[in-house]
Amino acid sequence: MQNILDMNLDQLKAWMVQNGEKAFRAKQIFDWIYNGVFEFSEMNNIPKNLLSTLEKSFRLGLPRTVAKLQSKDDDTYKFLFAYEDGNLIESVVMKYKHGNTICVSTQVGCRMGCKFCASTIEGMIRNLTSGEILAQILKAQNEVGERISNVVLMGSGEPLDNYDNVIKFIRCINMKNGLNIGMRHITLSTCGIVPKINELAKEDFQITLAVSLHAPNDFLRKQVMPIANKYSIKELLGACKEYIEKTNRRVTFEYALVKDFNDSSQLAEELSGALHGLLCHVNLIPVNEIKENELKKSSLENISKFRNILIKNGIETTIRREMGSDINAACGQLRRSYLKS
Ligand code: SF4
């Protein structure tokens, strides 16, 4: 049975017409769903015979909440959701003064192999459909009891490795009549699949592109990111430049600082040189120490030295606040601890 969340408004309107119903019913149904009503039988402005056809034709594919953890020190919730086939993914909700942000997963696992990431250890199991990604927002809003206004595609999975579903998802959450999440409130994070960045630039989206860079040169980058064997930093930055030219949007570069690996002053200078002249922002992240690898966090002193060098060289830089470290908020850690147990 088809998951109704995988349909967009036009598709459901077309279905209504094909089934002898009025097209406007599609919007009424999505209004209910987007407002947290997940049973067809509770949609009380829909005629009974249509409700029974809907029940026979569609399922509302929401995941089951397996775990909901709330951090003690900040307003972070981490969810472990199970889809109908038993696959587990994580979503994180962060409460900020300017609104609630969700970090969604786009694949079960990931095949990109970044060394500092727990999501990739068992490889990629499958892509999530657009409706399954959307369902993370609907379910999390329901669990937290508040609207989510910002979305980051930064959970497990490489969004650009699941391109069509991700694009459909972005269009869907951006719809005025739907969740109405503005393009500028959506961030897509990629490890740097160059041809897909070029494709994304043509979508005419105003989303923020965040690129995991983690090293200023190919030699170092290849040691932690297998994708660097396929695309050089020169090619990657070239694609980012094109993205900026097409969208007029500033690109964010994520840089996880690892002790004695990529955190020296010399590398900060090298990074400044590589990014010189690009409309960009660098987000420095103290690396997540996971059991499965040896990477250690840089000292606070080195992190601020690194930042100061970038700023001195005219590169806008921030240090990402660590949220929810007591609840395994780093990508993939909670799922792995469940899989193991
Ligand atoms: S950091 Fe992202 S792209 Fe890299 S392995 Fe993890 S989920 Fe995949």
Short mmCIF file of C-alpha atoms and ligand atoms in Angstrom, two decimals:
data_model
loop_
_atom_site.label_atom_id
_atom_site.label_comp_id
_atom_site.label_asym_id
_atom_site.label_seq_id
_atom_site.Cartn_x
_atom_site.Cartn_y
_atom_site.Cartn_z
CA MET A 1 0.00 0.00 0.00
CA GLN A 2 1.38 3.40 -0.94
CA ASN A 3 2.64 5.81 1.73
CA ILE A 4 0.52 8.96 1.32
CA LEU A 5 3.49 11.01 2.61
CA ASP A 6 5.41 10.09 -0.55
CA MET A 7 2.87 12.03 -2.61
CA ASN A 8 3.05 15.73 -3.17
CA LEU A 9 -0.04 17.92 -3.37
CA ASP A 10 -0.28 17.75 -7.15
CA GLN A 11 -0.01 13.98 -7.12
CA LEU A 12 -2.75 13.63 -4.52
CA LYS A 13 -4.95 16.11 -6.41
CA ALA A 14 -4.49 14.02 -9.57
CA TRP A 15 -5.37 10.87 -7.61
CA MET A 16 -8.57 12.54 -6.34
CA VAL A 17 -9.64 13.50 -9.84
CA GLN A 18 -8.87 10.02 -11.19
CA ASN A 19 -10.99 8.56 -8.42
CA GLY A 20 -13.96 10.83 -9.09
CA GLU A 21 -13.30 13.13 -6.12
CA LYS A 22 -12.81 16.88 -5.92
CA ALA A 23 -9.16 17.99 -6.20
CA PHE A 24 -9.46 20.31 -3.16
CA ARG A 25 -9.84 17.26 -0.90
CA ALA A 26 -6.10 16.67 -1.33
CA LYS A 27 -5.26 19.92 0.43
CA GLN A 28 -7.75 19.22 3.21
CA ILE A 29 -6.11 15.85 3.84
CA PHE A 30 -2.59 17.25 3.89
CA ASP A 31 -3.78 20.05 6.22
CA TRP A 32 -4.83 17.41 8.73
CA ILE A 33 -1.62 15.46 8.40
CA TYR A 34 0.62 18.52 8.67
CA ASN A 35 -1.31 19.57 11.76
CA GLY A 36 -0.60 16.28 13.48
CA VAL A 37 -3.73 14.26 12.71
CA PHE A 38 -2.44 10.89 11.63
CA GLU A 39 -5.66 8.84 11.43
CA PHE A 40 -7.85 9.18 8.33
CA SER A 41 -10.89 8.47 10.52
CA GLU A 42 -10.27 11.69 12.51
CA MET A 43 -10.41 13.97 9.44
CA ASN A 44 -13.92 15.16 10.10
CA ASN A 45 -14.44 17.37 7.04
CA ILE A 46 -13.85 14.47 4.63
CA PRO A 47 -16.87 12.44 3.47
CA LYS A 48 -17.10 8.93 4.96
CA ASN A 49 -16.91 7.10 1.63
CA LEU A 50 -13.70 8.96 0.69
CA LEU A 51 -12.20 8.15 4.09
CA SER A 52 -12.85 4.49 3.53
CA THR A 53 -11.30 4.62 0.03
CA LEU A 54 -8.27 6.39 1.50
CA GLU A 55 -7.91 3.72 4.16
CA LYS A 56 -7.96 1.03 1.49
CA SER A 57 -5.54 2.87 -0.82
CA PHE A 58 -2.93 4.48 1.43
CA ARG A 59 -0.99 4.03 4.60
CA LEU A 60 0.33 6.93 6.65
CA GLY A 61 3.93 5.81 6.98
CA LEU A 62 5.12 7.35 10.23
CA PRO A 63 8.02 5.73 12.04
CA ARG A 64 7.66 4.31 15.53
CA THR A 65 9.58 6.06 18.32
CA VAL A 66 12.01 3.52 19.75
CA ALA A 67 13.84 6.00 21.98
CA LYS A 68 13.44 9.64 22.93
CA LEU A 69 16.31 11.16 24.88
CA GLN A 70 16.43 14.69 26.23
CA SER A 71 19.74 16.24 27.19
CA LYS A 72 20.18 17.65 30.67
CA ASP A 73 22.25 20.69 29.77
CA ASP A 74 20.34 22.05 26.80
CA ASP A 75 17.17 21.66 24.86
CA THR A 76 18.19 18.82 22.61
CA TYR A 77 16.04 15.79 21.91
CA LYS A 78 17.37 12.77 20.16
CA PHE A 79 14.99 10.30 18.58
CA LEU A 80 15.58 6.80 17.39
CA PHE A 81 12.83 6.04 14.89
CA ALA A 82 11.97 2.65 13.38
CA TYR A 83 10.34 2.45 9.96
CA GLU A 84 7.83 -0.25 9.07
CA ASP A 85 10.60 -2.54 7.76
CA GLY A 86 12.41 -2.33 11.09
CA ASN A 87 15.21 -0.06 9.88
CA LEU A 88 16.37 2.46 12.46
CA ILE A 89 17.39 6.07 11.91
CA GLU A 90 18.08 9.05 14.14
CA SER A 91 16.66 12.55 14.18
CA VAL A 92 17.69 15.35 16.53
CA VAL A 93 15.61 18.36 17.55
CA MET A 94 17.46 21.40 18.89
CA LYS A 95 15.55 24.19 20.55
CA TYR A 96 16.97 27.62 19.89
CA LYS A 97 15.59 31.05 20.77
CA HIS A 98 14.89 31.66 17.08
CA GLY A 99 12.91 28.43 16.69
CA ASN A 100 13.23 24.67 16.65
CA THR A 101 15.62 22.95 14.29
CA ILE A 102 15.51 19.33 13.26
CA CYS A 103 18.41 17.35 11.89
CA VAL A 104 16.97 14.63 9.65
CA SER A 105 18.49 11.46 8.22
CA THR A 106 18.24 10.82 4.51
CA GLN A 107 19.48 7.22 4.29
CA VAL A 108 19.64 4.22 6.58
CA GLY A 109 23.40 4.14 7.16
CA CYS A 110 25.75 5.72 4.65
CA ARG A 111 28.27 4.46 2.12
CA MET A 112 30.58 7.46 2.13
CA GLY A 113 32.95 6.09 4.78
CA CYS A 114 33.98 9.33 6.53
CA LYS A 115 36.33 8.24 9.27
CA PHE A 116 34.87 10.33 12.10
CA CYS A 117 31.27 9.21 11.53
CA ALA A 118 29.43 6.35 13.22
CA SER A 119 26.65 6.26 10.59
CA THR A 120 28.83 4.71 7.96
CA ILE A 121 30.33 1.80 9.88
CA GLU A 122 27.81 -0.79 8.59
CA GLY A 123 27.57 0.86 5.17
CA MET A 124 24.37 2.01 3.49
CA ILE A 125 21.27 -0.15 3.91
CA ARG A 126 18.81 1.85 1.82
CA ASN A 127 17.65 5.27 0.75
CA LEU A 128 14.77 6.92 2.59
CA THR A 129 11.85 8.06 0.47
CA SER A 130 10.80 11.72 0.54
CA GLY A 131 7.80 10.73 2.68
CA GLU A 132 9.99 8.90 5.16
CA ILE A 133 12.20 11.98 5.58
CA LEU A 134 9.11 14.18 5.96
CA ALA A 135 7.72 11.74 8.52
CA GLN A 136 10.68 12.49 10.82
CA ILE A 137 9.52 16.12 11.05
CA LEU A 138 5.87 15.23 11.57
CA LYS A 139 6.67 12.66 14.22
CA ALA A 140 9.20 14.89 16.02
CA GLN A 141 6.76 17.86 16.07
CA ASN A 142 4.22 15.56 17.59
CA GLU A 143 6.69 14.29 20.21
CA VAL A 144 8.01 17.73 21.16
CA GLY A 145 4.62 19.43 20.91
CA GLU A 146 6.01 22.43 19.02
CA ARG A 147 6.45 23.54 15.43
CA ILE A 148 9.76 22.90 13.75
CA SER A 149 10.86 25.86 11.64
CA ASN A 150 14.38 24.92 10.50
CA VAL A 151 15.62 21.76 8.87
CA VAL A 152 19.17 20.53 8.45
CA LEU A 153 19.87 17.48 6.32
CA MET A 154 22.83 16.38 8.34
CA GLY A 155 21.80 13.12 9.99
CA SER A 156 22.77 9.69 8.71
CA GLY A 157 23.17 9.42 4.98
CA GLU A 158 24.62 11.59 2.23
CA PRO A 159 21.67 13.68 0.94
CA LEU A 160 23.15 14.06 -2.54
CA ASP A 161 23.50 10.27 -2.79
CA ASN A 162 19.68 10.12 -2.52
CA TYR A 163 19.14 13.09 -4.80
CA ASP A 164 15.62 12.68 -6.20
CA ASN A 165 14.00 11.86 -2.86
CA VAL A 166 15.82 14.72 -1.15
CA ILE A 167 14.79 17.26 -3.78
CA LYS A 168 11.16 16.10 -3.57
CA PHE A 169 11.34 16.38 0.23
CA ILE A 170 12.72 19.94 0.08
CA ARG A 171 10.01 21.06 -2.34
CA CYS A 172 7.38 19.44 -0.15
CA ILE A 173 8.38 21.07 3.16
CA ASN A 174 8.78 24.42 1.43
CA MET A 175 5.19 24.43 0.12
CA LYS A 176 3.23 27.44 1.36
CA ASN A 177 0.18 25.29 1.96
CA GLY A 178 2.18 22.64 3.77
CA LEU A 179 4.81 22.96 6.47
CA ASN A 180 5.89 26.25 4.88
CA ILE A 181 9.54 25.97 5.87
CA GLY A 182 11.39 28.70 3.98
CA MET A 183 14.25 27.69 1.69
CA ARG A 184 16.59 29.87 3.76
CA HIS A 185 15.67 27.77 6.79
CA ILE A 186 16.91 24.59 5.14
CA THR A 187 20.55 23.46 5.17
CA LEU A 188 21.84 20.54 3.14
CA SER A 189 25.14 19.06 4.22
CA THR A 190 27.27 17.07 1.81
CA CYS A 191 30.64 15.36 1.90
CA GLY A 192 31.19 16.87 -1.55
CA ILE A 193 29.76 14.93 -4.50
CA VAL A 194 30.81 17.42 -7.14
CA PRO A 195 28.41 16.59 -10.04
CA LYS A 196 25.47 16.60 -7.63
CA ILE A 197 26.46 20.02 -6.24
CA ASN A 198 26.38 21.25 -9.84
CA GLU A 199 22.93 19.72 -10.28
CA LEU A 200 21.71 21.26 -7.03
CA ALA A 201 22.87 24.69 -8.16
CA LYS A 202 20.44 24.42 -11.08
CA GLU A 203 17.41 23.72 -8.86
CA ASP A 204 17.01 27.40 -8.11
CA PHE A 205 16.76 26.78 -4.37
CA GLN A 206 17.79 29.33 -1.76
CA ILE A 207 18.91 26.69 0.73
CA THR A 208 22.25 26.78 2.54
CA LEU A 209 24.82 24.36 1.22
CA ALA A 210 27.14 23.02 3.91
CA VAL A 211 30.20 21.17 2.69
CA SER A 212 32.23 18.88 4.94
CA LEU A 213 35.78 19.91 4.14
CA HIS A 214 37.81 18.88 7.19
CA ALA A 215 41.19 19.47 5.54
CA PRO A 216 42.73 22.19 3.37
CA ASN A 217 44.57 19.76 1.05
CA ASP A 218 43.86 16.48 -0.73
CA PHE A 219 46.61 14.55 1.05
CA LEU A 220 45.02 15.06 4.49
CA ARG A 221 41.43 14.93 3.27
CA LYS A 222 41.93 11.53 1.67
CA GLN A 223 42.94 10.14 5.05
CA VAL A 224 39.52 10.86 6.59
CA MET A 225 37.14 11.15 3.64
CA PRO A 226 37.15 8.52 0.87
CA ILE A 227 35.17 10.89 -1.39
CA ALA A 228 38.39 12.94 -1.65
CA ASN A 229 39.83 10.13 -3.80
CA LYS A 230 37.15 10.87 -6.36
CA TYR A 231 37.02 14.66 -6.34
CA SER A 232 39.92 16.96 -5.50
CA ILE A 233 39.53 20.02 -3.29
CA LYS A 234 40.10 22.13 -6.40
CA GLU A 235 37.13 20.49 -8.14
CA LEU A 236 35.02 20.72 -4.98
CA LEU A 237 35.73 24.41 -4.43
CA GLY A 238 35.09 25.02 -8.13
CA ALA A 239 31.62 23.48 -7.75
CA CYS A 240 31.01 25.60 -4.63
CA LYS A 241 32.03 28.73 -6.54
CA GLU A 242 29.51 27.89 -9.22
CA TYR A 243 26.85 27.22 -6.58
CA ILE A 244 27.52 30.66 -5.07
CA GLU A 245 27.39 32.36 -8.47
CA LYS A 246 24.10 30.68 -9.40
CA THR A 247 22.32 31.10 -6.05
CA ASN A 248 24.02 34.11 -4.53
CA ARG A 249 24.10 32.12 -1.29
CA ARG A 250 27.03 31.87 1.07
CA VAL A 251 28.40 28.33 1.40
CA THR A 252 29.30 26.89 4.80
CA PHE A 253 32.39 24.75 5.16
CA GLU A 254 32.35 22.30 8.03
CA TYR A 255 35.76 21.60 9.53
CA ALA A 256 35.99 19.03 12.34
CA LEU A 257 39.10 19.73 14.35
CA VAL A 258 41.10 16.64 15.22
CA LYS A 259 44.04 16.86 17.60
CA ASP A 260 47.43 16.66 15.88
CA PHE A 261 45.82 15.97 12.52
CA ASN A 262 44.25 19.06 10.99
CA ASP A 263 44.39 21.68 13.76
CA SER A 264 47.77 23.37 13.33
CA SER A 265 48.27 27.09 12.66
CA GLN A 266 49.97 26.21 9.38
CA LEU A 267 46.87 24.35 8.20
CA ALA A 268 44.69 27.28 9.26
CA GLU A 269 46.80 29.48 6.98
CA GLU A 270 46.53 26.93 4.18
CA LEU A 271 42.75 26.75 4.60
CA SER A 272 42.53 30.55 4.50
CA GLY A 273 44.41 30.51 1.19
CA ALA A 274 42.17 27.82 -0.30
CA LEU A 275 39.00 29.70 0.63
CA HIS A 276 40.27 33.16 -0.22
CA GLY A 277 37.73 35.17 -2.23
CA LEU A 278 34.85 32.71 -1.77
CA LEU A 279 31.56 33.90 -0.27
CA CYS A 280 31.73 31.46 2.60
CA HIS A 281 31.65 30.80 6.27
CA VAL A 282 33.65 28.21 8.19
CA ASN A 283 32.07 26.23 10.96
CA LEU A 284 34.69 24.70 13.24
CA ILE A 285 33.51 21.60 15.05
CA PRO A 286 35.37 19.89 17.86
CA VAL A 287 35.38 16.34 16.41
CA ASN A 288 33.04 13.81 18.00
CA GLU A 289 35.10 11.20 19.72
CA ILE A 290 33.51 7.85 18.85
CA LYS A 291 34.63 4.50 20.20
CA GLU A 292 35.25 3.12 16.72
CA ASN A 293 38.18 5.37 15.88
CA GLU A 294 41.19 6.98 17.44
CA LEU A 295 40.41 10.59 16.58
CA LYS A 296 40.76 12.99 19.48
CA LYS A 297 39.24 16.41 19.94
CA SER A 298 41.53 19.44 19.56
CA SER A 299 42.19 21.45 22.69
CA LEU A 300 40.10 24.59 23.24
CA GLU A 301 43.29 26.60 22.88
CA ASN A 302 44.03 25.16 19.43
CA ILE A 303 40.44 25.60 18.32
CA SER A 304 40.45 29.28 19.17
CA LYS A 305 43.93 29.78 17.63
CA PHE A 306 42.68 28.15 14.42
CA ARG A 307 39.60 30.38 14.40
CA ASN A 308 41.63 33.52 15.02
CA ILE A 309 43.90 32.82 12.05
CA LEU A 310 40.91 32.35 9.73
CA ILE A 311 39.30 35.55 11.00
CA LYS A 312 42.58 37.48 10.65
CA ASN A 313 42.61 36.32 7.02
CA GLY A 314 39.10 37.66 6.45
CA ILE A 315 37.24 34.33 6.61
CA GLU A 316 34.05 34.45 8.64
CA THR A 317 34.32 31.66 11.20
CA THR A 318 32.31 30.26 14.09
CA ILE A 319 32.84 27.42 16.51
CA ARG A 320 29.87 25.08 16.67
CA ARG A 321 28.38 24.72 20.11
CA GLU A 322 28.32 21.08 21.20
CA MET A 323 24.76 20.12 21.98
CA GLY A 324 23.45 16.99 23.60
CA SER A 325 26.77 15.26 24.16
CA ASP A 326 25.21 13.39 27.12
CA ILE A 327 22.63 11.78 24.81
CA ASN A 328 24.88 10.57 22.01
CA ALA A 329 23.72 13.42 19.80
CA ALA A 330 26.54 12.83 17.32
CA CYS A 331 25.27 11.26 14.15
CA GLY A 332 24.90 7.48 14.23
CA GLN A 333 25.94 6.81 17.82
CA LEU A 334 22.52 6.04 19.27
CA ARG A 335 21.54 3.77 16.40
CA ARG A 336 24.76 1.83 16.79
CA SER A 337 24.31 1.35 20.50
CA TYR A 338 20.80 -0.07 19.79
CA LEU A 339 21.97 -2.30 16.98
CA LYS A 340 24.65 -3.71 19.25
CA SER A 341 22.25 -4.42 22.09
S1 SF4 B 1 29.60 12.30 7.66
FE1 SF4 B 1 27.76 12.21 6.37
S2 SF4 B 1 28.55 11.58 4.36
FE2 SF4 B 1 30.17 11.10 5.82
S3 SF4 B 1 29.80 8.96 6.38
FE3 SF4 B 1 28.72 10.24 7.89
S4 SF4 B 1 26.65 10.41 7.14
FE4 SF4 B 1 27.92 9.72 5.43
#
